[in-house]
Tab-separated table of C-alpha atoms in Angstrom:
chain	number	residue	atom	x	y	z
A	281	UNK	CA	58.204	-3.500	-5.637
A	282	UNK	CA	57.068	-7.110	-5.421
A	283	UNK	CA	56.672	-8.741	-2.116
A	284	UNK	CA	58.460	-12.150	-3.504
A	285	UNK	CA	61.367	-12.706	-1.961
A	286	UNK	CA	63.257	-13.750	-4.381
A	287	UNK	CA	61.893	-11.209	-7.023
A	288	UNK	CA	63.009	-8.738	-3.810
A	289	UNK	CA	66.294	-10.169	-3.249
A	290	UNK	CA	67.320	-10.434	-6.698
A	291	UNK	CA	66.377	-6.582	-7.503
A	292	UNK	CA	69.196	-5.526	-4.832
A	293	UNK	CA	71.955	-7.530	-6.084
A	294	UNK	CA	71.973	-7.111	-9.228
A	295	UNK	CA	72.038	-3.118	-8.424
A	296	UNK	CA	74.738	-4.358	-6.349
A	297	UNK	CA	76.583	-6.368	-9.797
A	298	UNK	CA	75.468	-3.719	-12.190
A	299	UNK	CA	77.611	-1.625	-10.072
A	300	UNK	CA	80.596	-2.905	-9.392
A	301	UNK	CA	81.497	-3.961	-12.786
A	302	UNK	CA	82.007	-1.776	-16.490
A	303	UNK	CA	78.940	-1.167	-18.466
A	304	UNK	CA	79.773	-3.169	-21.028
A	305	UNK	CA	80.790	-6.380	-18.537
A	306	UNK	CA	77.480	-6.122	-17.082
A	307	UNK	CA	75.898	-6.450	-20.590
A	308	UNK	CA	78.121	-9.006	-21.904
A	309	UNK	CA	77.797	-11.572	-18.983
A	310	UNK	CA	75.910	-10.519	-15.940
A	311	UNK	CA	72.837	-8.885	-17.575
A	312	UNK	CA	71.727	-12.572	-18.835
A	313	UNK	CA	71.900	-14.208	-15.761
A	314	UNK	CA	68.715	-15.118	-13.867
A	315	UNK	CA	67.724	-16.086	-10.228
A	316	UNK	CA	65.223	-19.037	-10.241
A	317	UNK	CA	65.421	-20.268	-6.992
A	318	UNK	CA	65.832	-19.325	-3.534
A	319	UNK	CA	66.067	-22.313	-0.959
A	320	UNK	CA	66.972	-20.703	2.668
A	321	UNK	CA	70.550	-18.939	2.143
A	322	UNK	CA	71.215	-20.881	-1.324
A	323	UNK	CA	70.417	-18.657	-4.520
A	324	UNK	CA	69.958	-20.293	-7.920
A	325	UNK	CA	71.147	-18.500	-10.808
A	326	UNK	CA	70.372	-19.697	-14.240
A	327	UNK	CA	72.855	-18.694	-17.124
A	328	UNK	CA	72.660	-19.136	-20.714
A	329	UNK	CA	74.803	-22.038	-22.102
A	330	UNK	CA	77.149	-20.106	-24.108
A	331	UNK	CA	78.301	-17.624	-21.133
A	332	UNK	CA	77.765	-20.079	-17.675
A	333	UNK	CA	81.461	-21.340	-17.302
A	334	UNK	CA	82.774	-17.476	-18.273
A	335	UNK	CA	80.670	-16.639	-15.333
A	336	UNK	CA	81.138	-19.402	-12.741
A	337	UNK	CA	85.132	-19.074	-13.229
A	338	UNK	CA	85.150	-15.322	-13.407
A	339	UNK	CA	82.206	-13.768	-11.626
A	340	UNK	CA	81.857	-16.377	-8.855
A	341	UNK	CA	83.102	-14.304	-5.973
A	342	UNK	CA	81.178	-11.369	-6.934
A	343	UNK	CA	78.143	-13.212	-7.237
A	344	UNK	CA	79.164	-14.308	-3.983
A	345	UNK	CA	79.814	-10.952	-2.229
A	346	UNK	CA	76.678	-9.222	-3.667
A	347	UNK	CA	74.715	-11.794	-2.550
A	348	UNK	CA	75.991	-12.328	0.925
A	349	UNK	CA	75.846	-8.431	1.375
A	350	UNK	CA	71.720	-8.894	0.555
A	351	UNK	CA	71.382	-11.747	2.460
A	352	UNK	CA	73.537	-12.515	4.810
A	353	UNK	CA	76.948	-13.583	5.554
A	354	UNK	CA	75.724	-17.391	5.140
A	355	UNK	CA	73.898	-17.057	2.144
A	356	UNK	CA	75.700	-18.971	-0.869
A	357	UNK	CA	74.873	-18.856	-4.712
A	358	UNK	CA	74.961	-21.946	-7.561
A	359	UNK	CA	75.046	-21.195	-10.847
A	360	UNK	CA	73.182	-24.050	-13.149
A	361	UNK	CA	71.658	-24.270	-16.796
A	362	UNK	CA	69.012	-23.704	-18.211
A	363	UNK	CA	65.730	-25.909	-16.940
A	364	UNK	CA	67.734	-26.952	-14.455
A	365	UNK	CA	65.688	-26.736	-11.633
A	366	UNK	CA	61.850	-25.933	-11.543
A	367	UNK	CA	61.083	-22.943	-13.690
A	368	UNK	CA	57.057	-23.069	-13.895
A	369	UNK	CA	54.959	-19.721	-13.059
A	370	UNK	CA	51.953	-18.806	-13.724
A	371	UNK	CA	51.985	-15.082	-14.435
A	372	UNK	CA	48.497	-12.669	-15.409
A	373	UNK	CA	48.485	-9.234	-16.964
A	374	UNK	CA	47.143	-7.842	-13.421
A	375	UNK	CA	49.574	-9.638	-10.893
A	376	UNK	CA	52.995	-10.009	-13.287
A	377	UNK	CA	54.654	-9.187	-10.573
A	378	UNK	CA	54.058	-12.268	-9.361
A	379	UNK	CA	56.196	-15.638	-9.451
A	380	UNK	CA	59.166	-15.663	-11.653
A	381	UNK	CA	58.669	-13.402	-14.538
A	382	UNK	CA	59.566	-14.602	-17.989
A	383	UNK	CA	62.537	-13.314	-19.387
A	384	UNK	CA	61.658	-9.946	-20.758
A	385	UNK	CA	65.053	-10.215	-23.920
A	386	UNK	CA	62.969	-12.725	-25.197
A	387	UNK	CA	60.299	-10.729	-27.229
A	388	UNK	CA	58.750	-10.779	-30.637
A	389	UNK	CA	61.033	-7.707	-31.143
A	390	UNK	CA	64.288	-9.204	-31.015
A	391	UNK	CA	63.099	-12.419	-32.787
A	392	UNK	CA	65.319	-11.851	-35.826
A	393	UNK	CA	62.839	-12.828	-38.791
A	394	UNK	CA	64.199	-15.023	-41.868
A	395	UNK	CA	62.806	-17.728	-44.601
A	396	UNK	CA	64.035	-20.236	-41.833
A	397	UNK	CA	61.515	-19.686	-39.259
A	398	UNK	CA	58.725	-17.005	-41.017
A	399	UNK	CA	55.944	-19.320	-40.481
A	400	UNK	CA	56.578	-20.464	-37.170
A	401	UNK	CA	56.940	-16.426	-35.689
A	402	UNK	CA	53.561	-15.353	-38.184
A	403	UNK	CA	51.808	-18.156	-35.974
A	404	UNK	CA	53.604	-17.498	-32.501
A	405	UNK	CA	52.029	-14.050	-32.647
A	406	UNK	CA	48.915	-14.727	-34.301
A	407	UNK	CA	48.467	-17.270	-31.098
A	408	UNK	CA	49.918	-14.519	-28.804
A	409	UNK	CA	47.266	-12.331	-30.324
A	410	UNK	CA	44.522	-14.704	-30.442
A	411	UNK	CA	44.971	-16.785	-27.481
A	412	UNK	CA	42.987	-20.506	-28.513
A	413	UNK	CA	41.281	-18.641	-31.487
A	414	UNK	CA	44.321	-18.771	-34.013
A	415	UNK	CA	46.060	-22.444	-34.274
A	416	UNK	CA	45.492	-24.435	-31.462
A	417	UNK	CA	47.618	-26.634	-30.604
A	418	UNK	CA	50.480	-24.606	-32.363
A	419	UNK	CA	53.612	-27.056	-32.583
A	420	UNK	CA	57.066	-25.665	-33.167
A	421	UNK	CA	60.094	-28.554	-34.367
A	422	UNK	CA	63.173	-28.305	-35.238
A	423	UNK	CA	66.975	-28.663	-34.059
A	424	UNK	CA	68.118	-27.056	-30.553
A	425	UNK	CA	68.973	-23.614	-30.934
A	426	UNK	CA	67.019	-22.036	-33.739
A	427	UNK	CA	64.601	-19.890	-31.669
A	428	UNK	CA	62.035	-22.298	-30.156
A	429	UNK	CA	62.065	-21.303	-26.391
A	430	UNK	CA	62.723	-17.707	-27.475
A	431	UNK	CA	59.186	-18.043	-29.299
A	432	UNK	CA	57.481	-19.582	-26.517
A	433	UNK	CA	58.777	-16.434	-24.064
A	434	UNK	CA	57.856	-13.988	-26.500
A	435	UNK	CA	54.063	-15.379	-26.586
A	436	UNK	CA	54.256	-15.530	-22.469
A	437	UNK	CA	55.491	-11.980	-22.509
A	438	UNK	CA	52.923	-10.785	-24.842
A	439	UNK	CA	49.889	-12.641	-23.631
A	440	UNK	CA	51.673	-11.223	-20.075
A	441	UNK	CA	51.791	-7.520	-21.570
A	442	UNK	CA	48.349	-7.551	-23.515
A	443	UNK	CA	46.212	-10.610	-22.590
A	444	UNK	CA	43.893	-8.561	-20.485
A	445	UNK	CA	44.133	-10.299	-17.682
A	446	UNK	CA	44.690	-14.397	-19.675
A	447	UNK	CA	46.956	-16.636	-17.301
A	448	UNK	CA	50.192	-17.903	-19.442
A	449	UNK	CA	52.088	-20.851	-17.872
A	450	UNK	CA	55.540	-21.806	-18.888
A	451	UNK	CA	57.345	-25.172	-18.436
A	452	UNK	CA	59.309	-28.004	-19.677
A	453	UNK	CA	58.539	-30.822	-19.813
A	454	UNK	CA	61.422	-32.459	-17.417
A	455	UNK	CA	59.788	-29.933	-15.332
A	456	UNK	CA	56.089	-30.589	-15.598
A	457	UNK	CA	56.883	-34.786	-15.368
A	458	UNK	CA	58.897	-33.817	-12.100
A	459	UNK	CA	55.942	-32.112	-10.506
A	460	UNK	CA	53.814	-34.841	-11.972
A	461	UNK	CA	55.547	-37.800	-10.260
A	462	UNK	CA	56.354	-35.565	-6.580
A	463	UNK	CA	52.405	-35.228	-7.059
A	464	UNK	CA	51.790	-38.958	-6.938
A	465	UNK	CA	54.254	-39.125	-4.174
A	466	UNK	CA	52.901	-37.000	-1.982
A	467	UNK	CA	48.960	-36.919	-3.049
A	468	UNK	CA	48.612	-33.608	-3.990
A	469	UNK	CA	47.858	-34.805	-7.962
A	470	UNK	CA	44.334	-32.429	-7.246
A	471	UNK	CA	46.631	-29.302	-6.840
A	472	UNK	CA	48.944	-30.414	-9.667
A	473	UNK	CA	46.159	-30.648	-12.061
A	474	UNK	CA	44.799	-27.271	-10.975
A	475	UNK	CA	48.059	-25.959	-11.546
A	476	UNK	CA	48.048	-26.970	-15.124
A	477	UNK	CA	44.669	-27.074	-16.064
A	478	UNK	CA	43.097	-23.552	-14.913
A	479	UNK	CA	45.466	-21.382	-17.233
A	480	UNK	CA	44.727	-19.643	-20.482
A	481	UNK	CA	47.829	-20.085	-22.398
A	482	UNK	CA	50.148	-23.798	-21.877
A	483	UNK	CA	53.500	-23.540	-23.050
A	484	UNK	CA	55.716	-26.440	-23.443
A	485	UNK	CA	59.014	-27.050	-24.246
A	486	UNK	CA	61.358	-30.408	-25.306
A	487	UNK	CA	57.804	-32.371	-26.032
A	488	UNK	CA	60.179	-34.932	-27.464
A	489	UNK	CA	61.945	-35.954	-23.712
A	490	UNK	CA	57.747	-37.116	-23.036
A	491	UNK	CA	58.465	-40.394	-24.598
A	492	UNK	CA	58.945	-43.575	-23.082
A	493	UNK	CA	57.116	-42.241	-19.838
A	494	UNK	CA	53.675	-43.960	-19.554
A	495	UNK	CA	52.083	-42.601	-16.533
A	496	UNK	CA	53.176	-39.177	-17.251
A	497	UNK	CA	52.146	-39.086	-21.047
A	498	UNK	CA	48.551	-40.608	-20.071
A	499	UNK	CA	48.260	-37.052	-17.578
A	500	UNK	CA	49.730	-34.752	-20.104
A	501	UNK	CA	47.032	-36.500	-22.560
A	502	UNK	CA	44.585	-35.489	-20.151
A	503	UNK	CA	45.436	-31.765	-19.368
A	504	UNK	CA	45.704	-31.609	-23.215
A	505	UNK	CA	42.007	-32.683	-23.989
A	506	UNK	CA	41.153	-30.595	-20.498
A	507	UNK	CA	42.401	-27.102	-21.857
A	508	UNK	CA	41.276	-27.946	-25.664
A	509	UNK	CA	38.002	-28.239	-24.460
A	510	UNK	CA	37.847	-24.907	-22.343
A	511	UNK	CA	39.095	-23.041	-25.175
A	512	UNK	CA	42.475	-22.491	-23.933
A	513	UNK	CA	45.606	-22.392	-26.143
A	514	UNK	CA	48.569	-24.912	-26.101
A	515	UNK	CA	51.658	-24.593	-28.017
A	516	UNK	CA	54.444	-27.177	-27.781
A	517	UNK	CA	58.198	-27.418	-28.897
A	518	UNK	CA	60.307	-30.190	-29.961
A	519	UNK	CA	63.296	-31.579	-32.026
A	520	UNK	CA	61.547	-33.296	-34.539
A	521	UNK	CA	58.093	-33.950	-36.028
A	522	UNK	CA	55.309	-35.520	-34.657
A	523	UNK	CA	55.255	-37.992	-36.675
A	524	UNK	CA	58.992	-38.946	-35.844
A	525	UNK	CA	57.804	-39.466	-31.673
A	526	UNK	CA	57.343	-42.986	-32.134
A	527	UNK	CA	57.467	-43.731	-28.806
A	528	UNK	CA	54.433	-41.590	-28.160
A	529	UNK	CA	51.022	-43.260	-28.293
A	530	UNK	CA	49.058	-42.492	-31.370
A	531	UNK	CA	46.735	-40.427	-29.858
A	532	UNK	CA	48.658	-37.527	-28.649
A	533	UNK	CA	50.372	-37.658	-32.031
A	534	UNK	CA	47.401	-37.464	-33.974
A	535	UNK	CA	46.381	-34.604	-31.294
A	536	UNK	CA	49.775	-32.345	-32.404
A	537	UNK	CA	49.081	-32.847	-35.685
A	538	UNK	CA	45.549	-31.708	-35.574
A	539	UNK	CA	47.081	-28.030	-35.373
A	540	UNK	CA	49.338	-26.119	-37.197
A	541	UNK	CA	53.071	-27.888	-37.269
A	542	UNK	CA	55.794	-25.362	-38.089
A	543	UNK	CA	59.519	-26.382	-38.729
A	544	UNK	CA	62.432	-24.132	-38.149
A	545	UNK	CA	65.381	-24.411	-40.093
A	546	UNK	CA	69.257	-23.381	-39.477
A	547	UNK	CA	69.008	-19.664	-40.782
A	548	UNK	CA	70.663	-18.669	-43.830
A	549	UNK	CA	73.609	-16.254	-44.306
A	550	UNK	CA	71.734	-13.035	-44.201
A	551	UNK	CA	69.597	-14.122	-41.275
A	552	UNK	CA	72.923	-14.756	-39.219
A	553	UNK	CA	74.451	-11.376	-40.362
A	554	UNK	CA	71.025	-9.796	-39.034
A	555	UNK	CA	70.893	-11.702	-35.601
A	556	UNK	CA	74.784	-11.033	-34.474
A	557	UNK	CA	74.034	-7.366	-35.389
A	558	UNK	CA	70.878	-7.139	-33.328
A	559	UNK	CA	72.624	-8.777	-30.279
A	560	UNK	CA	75.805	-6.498	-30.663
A	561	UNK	CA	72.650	-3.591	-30.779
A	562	UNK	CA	70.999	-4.747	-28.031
A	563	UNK	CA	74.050	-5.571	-25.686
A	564	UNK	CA	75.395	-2.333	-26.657
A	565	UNK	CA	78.664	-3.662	-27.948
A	566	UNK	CA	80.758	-0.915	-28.881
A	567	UNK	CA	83.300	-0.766	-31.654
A	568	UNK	CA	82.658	-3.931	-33.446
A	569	UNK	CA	84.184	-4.039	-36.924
A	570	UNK	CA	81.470	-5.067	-39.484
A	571	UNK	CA	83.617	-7.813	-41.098
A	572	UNK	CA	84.191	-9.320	-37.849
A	573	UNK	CA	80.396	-10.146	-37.554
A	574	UNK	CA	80.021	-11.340	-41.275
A	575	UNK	CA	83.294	-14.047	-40.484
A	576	UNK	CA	81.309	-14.988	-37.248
A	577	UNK	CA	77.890	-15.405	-39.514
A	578	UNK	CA	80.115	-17.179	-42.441
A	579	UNK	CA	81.620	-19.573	-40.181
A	580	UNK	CA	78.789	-20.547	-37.452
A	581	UNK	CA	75.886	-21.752	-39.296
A	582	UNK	CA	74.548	-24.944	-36.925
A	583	UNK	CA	72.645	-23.129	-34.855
A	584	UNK	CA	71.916	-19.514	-33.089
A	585	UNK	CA	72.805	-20.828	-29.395
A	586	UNK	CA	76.369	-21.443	-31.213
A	587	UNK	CA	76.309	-18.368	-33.103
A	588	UNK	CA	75.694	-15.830	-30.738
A	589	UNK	CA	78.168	-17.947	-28.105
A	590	UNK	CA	80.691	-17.269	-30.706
A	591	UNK	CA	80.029	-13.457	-30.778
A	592	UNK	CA	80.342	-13.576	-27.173
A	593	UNK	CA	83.720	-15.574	-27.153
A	594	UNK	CA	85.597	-13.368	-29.555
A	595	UNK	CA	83.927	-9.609	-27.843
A	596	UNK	CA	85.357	-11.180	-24.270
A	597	UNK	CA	88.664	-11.848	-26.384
A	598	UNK	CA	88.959	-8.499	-27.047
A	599	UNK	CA	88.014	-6.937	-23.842
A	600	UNK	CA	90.798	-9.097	-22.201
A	601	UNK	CA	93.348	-8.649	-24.770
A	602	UNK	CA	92.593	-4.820	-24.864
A	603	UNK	CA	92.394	-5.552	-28.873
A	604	UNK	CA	89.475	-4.008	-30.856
A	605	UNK	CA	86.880	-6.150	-32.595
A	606	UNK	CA	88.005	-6.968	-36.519
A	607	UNK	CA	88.244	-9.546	-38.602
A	608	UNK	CA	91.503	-10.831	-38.058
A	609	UNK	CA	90.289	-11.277	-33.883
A	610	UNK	CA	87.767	-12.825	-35.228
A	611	UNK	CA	89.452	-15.635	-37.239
A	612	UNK	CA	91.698	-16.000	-34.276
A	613	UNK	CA	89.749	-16.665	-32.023
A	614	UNK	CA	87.515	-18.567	-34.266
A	615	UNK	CA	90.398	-20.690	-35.389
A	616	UNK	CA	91.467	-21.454	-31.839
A	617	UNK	CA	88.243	-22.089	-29.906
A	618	UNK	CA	86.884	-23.552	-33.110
A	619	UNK	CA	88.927	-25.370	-35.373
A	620	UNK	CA	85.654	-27.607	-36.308
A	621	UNK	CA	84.297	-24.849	-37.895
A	622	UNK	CA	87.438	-23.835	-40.519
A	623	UNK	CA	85.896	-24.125	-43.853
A	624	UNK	CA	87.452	-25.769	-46.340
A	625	UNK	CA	88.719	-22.959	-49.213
A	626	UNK	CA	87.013	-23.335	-52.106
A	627	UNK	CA	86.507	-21.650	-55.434
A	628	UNK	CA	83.444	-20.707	-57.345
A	629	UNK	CA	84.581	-22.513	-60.211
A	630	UNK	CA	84.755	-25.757	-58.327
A	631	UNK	CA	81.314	-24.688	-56.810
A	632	UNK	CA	80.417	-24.230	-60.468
A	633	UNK	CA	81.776	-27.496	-61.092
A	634	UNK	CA	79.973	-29.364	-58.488
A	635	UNK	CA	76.763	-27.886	-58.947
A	636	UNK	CA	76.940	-29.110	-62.817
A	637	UNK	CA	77.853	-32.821	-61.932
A	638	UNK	CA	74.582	-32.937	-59.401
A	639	UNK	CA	72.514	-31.428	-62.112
A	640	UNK	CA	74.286	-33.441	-65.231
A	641	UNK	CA	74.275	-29.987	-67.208
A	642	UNK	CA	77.647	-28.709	-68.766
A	643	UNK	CA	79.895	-25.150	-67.796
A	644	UNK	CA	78.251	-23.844	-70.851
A	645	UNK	CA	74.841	-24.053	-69.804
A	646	UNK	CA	75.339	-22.845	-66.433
A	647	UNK	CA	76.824	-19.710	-67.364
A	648	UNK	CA	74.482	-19.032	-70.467
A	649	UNK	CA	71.263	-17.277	-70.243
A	650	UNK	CA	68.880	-19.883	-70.616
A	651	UNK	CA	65.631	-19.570	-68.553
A	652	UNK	CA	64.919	-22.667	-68.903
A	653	UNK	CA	64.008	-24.780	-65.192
A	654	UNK	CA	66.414	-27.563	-65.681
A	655	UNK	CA	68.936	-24.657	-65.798
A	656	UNK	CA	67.777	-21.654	-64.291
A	657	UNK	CA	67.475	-24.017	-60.933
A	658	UNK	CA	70.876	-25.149	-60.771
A	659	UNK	CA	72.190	-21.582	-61.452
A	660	UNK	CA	70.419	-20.064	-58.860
A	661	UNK	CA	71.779	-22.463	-56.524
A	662	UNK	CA	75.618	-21.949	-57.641
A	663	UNK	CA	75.133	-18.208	-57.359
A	664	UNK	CA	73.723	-18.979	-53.850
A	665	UNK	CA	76.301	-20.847	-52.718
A	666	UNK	CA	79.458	-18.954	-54.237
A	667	UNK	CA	77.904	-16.250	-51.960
A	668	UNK	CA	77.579	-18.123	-49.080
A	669	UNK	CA	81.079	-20.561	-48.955
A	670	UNK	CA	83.070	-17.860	-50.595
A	671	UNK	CA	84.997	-13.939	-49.859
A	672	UNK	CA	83.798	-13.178	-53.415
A	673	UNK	CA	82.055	-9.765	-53.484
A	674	UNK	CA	78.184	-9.485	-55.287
A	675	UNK	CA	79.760	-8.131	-58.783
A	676	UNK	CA	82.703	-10.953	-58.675
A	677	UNK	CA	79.889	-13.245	-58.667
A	678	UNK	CA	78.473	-12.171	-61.076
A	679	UNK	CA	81.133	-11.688	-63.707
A	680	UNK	CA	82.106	-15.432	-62.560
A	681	UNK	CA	78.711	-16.631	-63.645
A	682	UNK	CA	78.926	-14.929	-67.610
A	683	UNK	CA	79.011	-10.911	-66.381
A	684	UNK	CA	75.508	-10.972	-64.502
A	685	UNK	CA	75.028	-7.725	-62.299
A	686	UNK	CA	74.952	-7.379	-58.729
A	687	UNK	CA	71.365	-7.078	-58.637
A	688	UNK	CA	70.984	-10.881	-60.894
A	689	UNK	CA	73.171	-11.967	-57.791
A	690	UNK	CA	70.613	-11.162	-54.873
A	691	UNK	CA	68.145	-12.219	-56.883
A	692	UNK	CA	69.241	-15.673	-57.488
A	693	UNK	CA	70.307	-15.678	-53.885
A	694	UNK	CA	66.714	-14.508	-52.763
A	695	UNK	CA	64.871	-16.699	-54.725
A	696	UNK	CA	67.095	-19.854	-53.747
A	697	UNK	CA	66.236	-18.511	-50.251
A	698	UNK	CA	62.331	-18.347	-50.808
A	699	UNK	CA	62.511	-21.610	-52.726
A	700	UNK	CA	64.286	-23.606	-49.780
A	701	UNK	CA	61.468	-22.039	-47.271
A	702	UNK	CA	59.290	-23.999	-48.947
A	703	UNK	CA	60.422	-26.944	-50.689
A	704	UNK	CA	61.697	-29.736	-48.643
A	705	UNK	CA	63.457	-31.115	-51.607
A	706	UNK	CA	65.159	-28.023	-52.385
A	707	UNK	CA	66.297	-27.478	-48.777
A	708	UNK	CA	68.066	-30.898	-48.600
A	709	UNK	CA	69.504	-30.947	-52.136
A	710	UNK	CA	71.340	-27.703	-50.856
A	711	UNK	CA	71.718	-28.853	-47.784
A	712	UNK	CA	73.788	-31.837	-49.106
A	713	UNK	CA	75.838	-29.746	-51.790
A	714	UNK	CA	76.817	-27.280	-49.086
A	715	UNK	CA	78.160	-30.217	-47.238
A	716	UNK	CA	79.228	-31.884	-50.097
A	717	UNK	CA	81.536	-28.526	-50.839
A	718	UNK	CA	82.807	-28.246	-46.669
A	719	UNK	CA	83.306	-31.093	-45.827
């Protein structure tokens, strides 16, 4: 047992949680919660976004009681989000024990794998693998939610599990300019540079929130070129590209784009089906109807954080109402907490119709078997999104689009799919048609 207090403390209450509540309470909305902090009596708890009011309104006294039972009558307990307060450790494969551990759901394993975000998880583990021998500086971008952080904890945990003995350093970068400017005030900016310049692995998330901050980009500059030059790997997150940081100075730019730049994209239909299944899996949901969790993955397409907080809405519906999991608690739920996300019906023929007017080519042509590119494009995308905006079945499909088999159906889909991955142009002409057809 670790001789960290708060690693100490933290093991006894949640044995304490774990229980005094049902299994499948404890998976749903205790099991994700994290301690962070411990400042005298006052313990920090860090819960995911999509669960932290569900647990401050309904677990607070619990929390409470467990934790006054471990330490002490006084002790109280605040519940905040995520990178909230300082979350930095520095954790080794001999002394993981340690600090504040990474959290150990966020693996390579459960990374749910899709033409979205392929390249950026190949080069997450090939970094993970190959610690500053792989692509160095790696830099993940995209919108919040797809996966980023959950890719920079699975490369801490596997550098952590298998880096013979390689330090791995997680932090934000609200966190890392924090400790930057409490540095300055108190003149300990040796030790602060010691702390982030003698590690193996640099991870660092929301790169983007580094603008605009002068004295603080000109240090991170500096541990950048400092662990380059000793060979050790950095890998950094943001919401955009780097050549979209305008604010940054050139230099560090020019530095992130020296490596390997990998953008993640919203995940398609299939992906979505595939993550809500793995998190029912993994949380050990029990009786979930299947068509409740392909509504869910029809409906919520912005972003995982939203998708799997959806999941988690319409399961605690249904543990409260004592109603099992199906599709019609799904699209009540969905409908209520969610009205923004009600698609608007539509047909395949007016998908058909739309997808002709973009690509000035007639019904005819669409549904014919030409090979031909200027058509073969445009049907693939039509086929692609009948399956993904409408209830239609694989073989409705494809007797809708001149009695094409089911298999002519996922193929078009696939293809669409790989195409997208690849082709910027691609992704934003269906991009646009999809809203185009919802909105």
């Amino acid at each position: 047992m670790s001789d960290d207090p708060l690693s100490h403390a933290w093991t006894s209450i949640r044995a304490q949680l774990r229980r005094a509540v049902p299994e499948s309470t404890w998976h749903l909305w205790l099991e994700p919660v994290r301690a962070v902090a411990l400042h005298d009596t006052e313990l920090v708890l860090e819960a995911p976004d999509a669960i932290r009011s569900w647990v401050t309104s309904n677990f607070s006294r619990l929390l409470q009681a467990a934790t006054a039972a471990v330490l002490g009558s006084g002790a109280t307990v605040r519940v905040v989000a995520p990178g909230t307060v300082e979350r930095t450790a520095v954790v080794t494969a001999h002394d993981a024990g340690d600090g504040i551990s990474f959290n150990p759901r966020l693996t390579f394993d459960q990374f749910v794998i899709g033409d979205s975000n392929r390249l950026a998880h190949a080069a997450a583990l090939a970094v993970a693998e190959m610690p500053g021998l792989a692509y160095n500086p790696l830099f993940l971008c995209g919108p919040p939610g797809l996966g980023k952080t959950h890719l920079l904890h699975s490369i801490a945990n596997y550098v952590t599990a298998h880096g013979d003995g390689l330090s791995v350093l997680y932090t934000t970068v609200e966190t890392f300019t924090d400790r930057f400017v409490g540095a300055l005030h108190t003149g300990a900016i040796e030790a602060f540079k010691a702390t982030y310049r003698n590690v193996d692995v640099l991870l660092v998330d929301d790169i983007q929130f580094l603008q605009s901050r002068e004295r603080t980009e000109q240090e991170f500059f500096h541990t950048f070129n400092a662990l380059h030059t000793a060979g050790a790997q950095l890998v950094v997150t943001s919401d955009r590209l780097p050549r979209d940081l305008d604010a940054l100075e050139d230099r560090l730019r020019e530095r992130f784009e020296a490596g390997l730049v990998c953008d993640i994209r919203p995940p398609d239909g299939a992906t979505r089906l595939t993550i809500l299944r793995k998190r029912v899996q993994q949380d050990e949901i029990t009786a979930v109807d299947p068509e409740a969790l392909e509504l869910i993955a029809a409906r919520v397409d912005t972003n995982i954080r939203a998708l799997e907080g959806a999941l988690i809405r319409v399961v605690a519906f249904g543990s409260l109402t004592g109603r099992p999991v199906t599709h019609e608690l799904a699209e009540e739920v969905l409908d209520g907490l969610y009205p923004e996300l009600r698609p608007r019906s539509r047909t395949v023929r007016e998908i058909q119709d739309s997808i002709c007017a973009a690509f000035g080519i007639t019904l005819e042509q669409l549904l014919s078997t030409s090979r031909a590119g200027s058509v073969a494009w445009p049907r693939q995308v039509a086929i692609y999104l009948a399956r993904e905006l409408t209830d239609q079945s694989l073989p409705a499909i494809g007797r809708a689009f001149g009695n094409r088999n089911h298999t002519t159906v996922m193929h078009a889909c696939k293809r669409t799919a790989e195409r997208m991955s690849t082709d910027r142009e691609a992704y934003d002409t269906v991009r646009r048609l999809t809203q185009d057809l919802t909105g």
